[in-house]
mmCIF file of C-alpha atoms in Angstrom:
data_model
loop_
_atom_site.group_PDB
_atom_site.id
_atom_site.type_symbol
_atom_site.label_atom_id
_atom_site.label_comp_id
_atom_site.label_asym_id
_atom_site.label_seq_id
_atom_site.Cartn_x
_atom_site.Cartn_y
_atom_site.Cartn_z
ATOM 1 C CA MET A 1 -15.581 -2.229 18.868
ATOM 2 C CA LEU A 2 -18.125 -2.131 16.056
ATOM 3 C CA THR A 3 -21.188 -4.291 16.443
ATOM 4 C CA PRO A 4 -23.681 -3.710 13.631
ATOM 5 C CA GLN A 5 -25.941 -6.577 14.759
ATOM 6 C CA PRO A 6 -24.962 -7.679 18.262
ATOM 7 C CA GLU A 7 -27.974 -9.953 18.539
ATOM 8 C CA GLY A 8 -26.766 -12.145 15.639
ATOM 9 C CA LEU A 9 -29.014 -14.131 13.337
ATOM 10 C CA PRO A 10 -32.388 -15.368 14.529
ATOM 11 C CA CYS A 11 -32.360 -19.137 15.133
ATOM 12 C CA GLU A 12 -34.556 -19.918 12.114
ATOM 13 C CA GLU A 13 -32.239 -17.956 9.784
ATOM 14 C CA ALA A 14 -29.100 -19.494 11.283
ATOM 15 C CA ALA A 15 -30.538 -22.996 10.821
ATOM 16 C CA ALA A 16 -31.234 -22.271 7.141
ATOM 17 C CA LEU A 17 -27.608 -21.351 6.310
ATOM 18 C CA VAL A 18 -26.106 -23.422 3.536
ATOM 19 C CA SER A 19 -22.963 -25.375 4.363
ATOM 20 C CA GLY A 20 -19.939 -23.736 2.722
ATOM 21 C CA ALA A 21 -21.701 -20.393 2.306
ATOM 22 C CA SER A 22 -19.712 -17.168 2.071
ATOM 23 C CA PHE A 23 -20.468 -14.083 4.113
ATOM 24 C CA VAL A 24 -19.479 -10.440 3.804
ATOM 25 C CA THR A 25 -19.174 -8.387 6.973
ATOM 26 C CA LYS A 26 -19.614 -4.624 6.732
ATOM 27 C CA ALA A 27 -19.651 -2.040 9.482
ATOM 28 C CA SER A 28 -19.995 1.705 9.378
ATOM 29 C CA TRP A 29 -18.318 4.004 11.864
ATOM 30 C CA SER A 30 -18.538 7.645 12.805
ATOM 31 C CA PRO A 31 -15.280 9.565 12.253
ATOM 32 C CA THR A 32 -16.285 11.929 15.078
ATOM 33 C CA GLU A 33 -15.906 9.229 17.757
ATOM 34 C CA PRO A 34 -12.843 9.799 20.005
ATOM 35 C CA GLN A 35 -11.350 6.341 19.350
ATOM 36 C CA PHE A 36 -11.021 7.243 15.643
ATOM 37 C CA GLU A 37 -9.058 10.465 16.242
ATOM 38 C CA HIS A 38 -5.952 8.695 14.894
ATOM 39 C CA LEU A 39 -7.716 8.363 11.531
ATOM 40 C CA ASN A 40 -8.493 12.093 11.491
ATOM 41 C CA THR A 41 -4.860 13.137 11.961
ATOM 42 C CA VAL A 42 -3.292 14.343 8.714
ATOM 43 C CA THR A 43 -0.325 12.221 7.653
ATOM 44 C CA ASP A 44 2.928 13.519 6.205
ATOM 45 C CA ARG A 45 3.679 13.002 2.552
ATOM 46 C CA ASP A 46 5.737 9.849 3.196
ATOM 47 C CA HIS A 47 3.792 8.379 6.120
ATOM 48 C CA PHE A 48 0.674 6.287 6.566
ATOM 49 C CA VAL A 49 -1.745 5.472 9.353
ATOM 50 C CA PHE A 50 -2.171 1.803 10.198
ATOM 51 C CA PHE A 51 -5.247 0.431 11.915
ATOM 52 C CA THR A 52 -6.580 -3.010 12.723
ATOM 53 C CA ILE A 53 -10.069 -4.255 11.996
ATOM 54 C CA VAL A 54 -11.245 -7.117 14.195
ATOM 55 C CA CYS A 55 -14.287 -9.296 13.620
ATOM 56 C CA HIS A 56 -15.406 -11.540 16.498
ATOM 57 C CA LEU A 57 -17.423 -14.551 15.322
ATOM 58 C CA VAL A 58 -19.617 -16.107 17.994
ATOM 59 C CA PHE A 59 -20.667 -19.744 17.602
ATOM 60 C CA ASP A 60 -23.208 -21.395 19.893
ATOM 61 C CA LEU A 61 -21.036 -24.495 20.221
ATOM 62 C CA LEU A 62 -17.825 -22.666 21.193
ATOM 63 C CA SER A 63 -17.169 -21.119 24.585
ATOM 64 C CA GLN A 64 -14.982 -18.323 23.143
ATOM 65 C CA PRO A 65 -15.505 -16.206 20.007
ATOM 66 C CA VAL A 66 -13.210 -16.640 17.011
ATOM 67 C CA SER A 67 -11.372 -13.382 16.238
ATOM 68 C CA LEU A 68 -10.266 -12.449 12.723
ATOM 69 C CA TYR A 69 -7.815 -9.568 12.266
ATOM 70 C CA CYS A 70 -6.983 -7.430 9.251
ATOM 71 C CA VAL A 71 -4.344 -4.659 9.353
ATOM 72 C CA CYS A 72 -5.095 -1.767 6.995
ATOM 73 C CA ARG A 73 -3.065 1.187 5.766
ATOM 74 C CA ALA A 74 -4.448 4.678 5.108
ATOM 75 C CA LYS A 75 -3.216 8.099 4.115
ATOM 76 C CA VAL A 76 -5.076 11.056 5.646
ATOM 77 C CA PHE A 77 -5.193 14.317 3.664
ATOM 78 C CA ARG A 78 -6.187 17.806 4.795
ATOM 79 C CA GLN A 79 -9.839 18.534 4.146
ATOM 80 C CA GLU A 80 -9.098 21.396 1.748
ATOM 81 C CA GLU A 81 -6.359 19.488 -0.105
ATOM 82 C CA SER A 82 -7.187 18.086 -3.518
ATOM 83 C CA PHE A 83 -5.628 14.786 -4.519
ATOM 84 C CA TRP A 84 -5.896 12.163 -7.223
ATOM 85 C CA LEU A 85 -7.183 8.714 -6.431
ATOM 86 C CA SER A 86 -5.344 5.950 -8.217
ATOM 87 C CA GLN A 87 -7.384 3.728 -10.516
ATOM 88 C CA ASP A 88 -6.223 0.499 -8.855
ATOM 89 C CA ARG A 89 -7.756 1.271 -5.430
ATOM 90 C CA ARG A 90 -9.180 -1.854 -3.875
ATOM 91 C CA PRO A 91 -11.121 -2.232 -0.637
ATOM 92 C CA CYS A 92 -9.393 -3.926 2.254
ATOM 93 C CA THR A 93 -10.425 -7.567 1.992
ATOM 94 C CA GLU A 94 -9.246 -10.793 3.524
ATOM 95 C CA ASP A 95 -10.576 -14.302 2.934
ATOM 96 C CA ASN A 96 -10.849 -16.686 5.872
ATOM 97 C CA HIS A 97 -11.970 -20.294 5.812
ATOM 98 C CA LEU A 98 -13.219 -21.903 9.020
ATOM 99 C CA GLN A 99 -14.056 -25.529 9.582
ATOM 100 C CA LEU A 100 -15.775 -26.619 12.790
ATOM 101 C CA THR A 101 -15.060 -30.190 13.887
ATOM 102 C CA ASP A 102 -16.185 -32.336 16.831
ATOM 103 C CA VAL A 103 -13.433 -33.849 18.976
ATOM 104 C CA MET A 104 -14.409 -36.694 21.307
ATOM 105 C CA ASP A 105 -12.512 -37.603 24.459
ATOM 106 C CA PHE A 106 -11.009 -41.113 24.152
ATOM 107 C CA SER A 107 -12.704 -42.185 27.371
ATOM 108 C CA CYS A 108 -16.035 -40.897 25.981
ATOM 109 C CA ARG A 109 -16.883 -39.768 29.500
ATOM 110 C CA LEU A 110 -16.717 -36.077 28.654
ATOM 111 C CA GLN A 111 -19.011 -34.070 26.461
ATOM 112 C CA PRO A 112 -17.764 -33.582 22.887
ATOM 113 C CA MET A 113 -15.461 -30.597 22.426
ATOM 114 C CA HIS A 114 -15.668 -28.388 19.372
ATOM 115 C CA ARG A 115 -12.576 -27.083 17.632
ATOM 116 C CA ILE A 116 -11.914 -24.687 14.780
#
């Protein structure tokens, strides 16, 4: 699990966020870590390595984090092998839109629930 900023945004910064704002999440990782050994294994000419990137979003109003998944494909070459990179290489991206709504119990006896 990659956690670049586990503490999240300070309260004053979080309160200043604009409604409808877009965010980009980036994380760096060390290829020497044991859990990434799969990404250091050279693939055959016709095979790829698949891996999943997960981003857990934590909201103060929700009891559980919201998890976003993105499956990526990679080809791993030998270190001494030279290869050509295609011009149309694009980073792995995925757009997600979340809307947080309040849901009230009909009896109004319970606290409001929050739903994504």
